Amino acid sequence: MKMPRSAVIVGYDGSPDADLAVEWADRAAVQRSAPLHLLTSLYDPAAVNLSPATAWYDRHLAELEQAVQDRLVGLASTSVTHELIGGPAVPALVDASAGAAMVVIGARGHTQAAGLLLGSVSQHVSRHATSPVVVVRRPEDTESRRIVVGIDGSGGSAAALDFAFAQAALTGSPLRVVHGWWHTRPGRVEGLSNPINDIPEALASGERIVSEALAGRREQYPDVTVETVVVPRPPSVLLTEESATAALVVVGSRGRGTFTGMLLGSVSQDVLRTSRCPVAVVR
């Protein structure tokens, strides 16, 4: 199947988090007047025999096809397509991201254990996709509409801020722009462009980073309500705390102090693991 251009792509495997992902993706597609495309993988690494000639395959295919048909009922999107693939979901979703508006996936699927970090679909897709990736879980505060975005002055956080402003404008949500940094030892602060020796100076530098990041964007999105937070807290800890009262947390795929290919320790991956609401990873 030829995938629609600029579609909202959602990975679906019949799990509860995948159901939430479809709901989120359906709303996003309607908000953007974009097509919605569901992608379902028949691949199961736990299966003994993956051959299409087996009875297991026929039963698995029938179950997934029925689950997809049931899930399509009641969607608000007017342009919906679906694709069943035989291979693993991760490379298919990463390939699909090249022409997508975004990729939406559940935080955990059928084959993922609670708390799994390495090897999960959400972790791998968020690291390698070329479009924004939204990883969906049920928000702790189901009434909140607030979008929280973490910035650090890097190019990745600038892209995250653009996405957050656009999402806030589409949904009529308030936007909370937060900046935090690490203390590495008493009297020294890192996570900014240069080491800073005292908290007042660090706060002033953080305020400058936020002010420069917002320059021009407030004028571009005059209807978006914006508040800012600058505190000496590790970014991943700060964003996880903020997620408890947010509808969405937005982060850049890599900011200051992260290295290409690094998984453990990066802010985006830490937030994906610990957030209490959906997370958008933007590059």
Short mmCIF file of N, CA and C in Angstrom, two decimals, residues 15 22 24 61-62 70 92-93 121 129 138 140 176 188 208 211 213 242 256-257 269:
data_model
loop_
_atom_site.label_atom_id
_atom_site.label_comp_id
_atom_site.label_asym_id
_atom_site.label_seq_id
_atom_site.Cartn_x
_atom_site.Cartn_y
_atom_site.Cartn_z
N SER A 15 -3.16 -3.61 21.83
CA SER A 15 -2.93 -3.43 23.27
C SER A 15 -3.68 -2.19 23.78
N VAL A 22 -4.31 5.33 19.11
CA VAL A 22 -5.22 5.56 17.99
C VAL A 22 -6.15 6.73 18.30
N TRP A 24 -5.50 9.29 20.24
CA TRP A 24 -4.70 10.52 20.17
C TRP A 24 -4.43 10.87 18.71
N LEU A 61 -3.41 -13.65 11.97
CA LEU A 61 -3.85 -12.69 10.97
C LEU A 61 -5.32 -12.36 11.15
N ALA A 62 -6.14 -13.37 11.36
CA ALA A 62 -7.58 -13.14 11.52
C ALA A 62 -7.87 -12.31 12.77
N ASP A 70 -12.49 -3.52 14.34
CA ASP A 70 -13.22 -3.04 15.52
C ASP A 70 -12.71 -1.66 15.93
N ALA A 92 9.49 -0.48 10.06
CA ALA A 92 8.38 0.00 9.24
C ALA A 92 7.93 1.38 9.69
N LEU A 93 7.84 1.60 10.99
CA LEU A 93 7.43 2.90 11.51
C LEU A 93 8.49 3.96 11.24
N VAL A 121 9.50 -0.76 21.40
CA VAL A 121 9.16 -0.08 20.16
C VAL A 121 9.20 1.43 20.35
N ALA A 129 13.23 7.82 14.22
CA ALA A 129 12.28 8.39 13.27
C ALA A 129 12.72 9.79 12.85
N ARG A 138 -1.95 6.98 29.27
CA ARG A 138 -3.05 7.72 29.87
C ARG A 138 -2.50 8.78 30.82
N GLU A 140 -1.98 11.29 33.91
CA GLU A 140 -2.36 11.22 35.32
C GLU A 140 -3.46 12.23 35.62
N ARG A 176 3.40 25.84 28.68
CA ARG A 176 4.31 26.08 29.80
C ARG A 176 5.72 25.74 29.34
N ARG A 188 28.96 24.79 41.37
CA ARG A 188 29.16 24.74 39.92
C ARG A 188 27.90 24.18 39.26
N ARG A 208 17.61 34.18 30.17
CA ARG A 208 18.01 34.66 28.85
C ARG A 208 17.74 33.60 27.78
N SER A 211 14.01 33.62 27.17
CA SER A 211 13.60 34.85 26.48
C SER A 211 13.99 34.81 25.00
N ALA A 213 14.55 32.15 23.22
CA ALA A 213 13.79 31.10 22.54
C ALA A 213 12.38 31.57 22.18
N GLU A 242 6.54 17.97 35.96
CA GLU A 242 5.56 18.77 35.23
C GLU A 242 4.52 17.89 34.53
N ARG A 256 21.71 19.78 24.76
CA ARG A 256 23.09 19.94 25.18
C ARG A 256 23.50 18.78 26.09
N GLY A 257 24.71 18.30 25.88
CA GLY A 257 25.24 17.28 26.78
C GLY A 257 24.85 15.87 26.42
N GLN A 269 14.87 10.31 26.46
CA GLN A 269 14.60 8.90 26.77
C GLN A 269 14.22 8.73 28.24
#
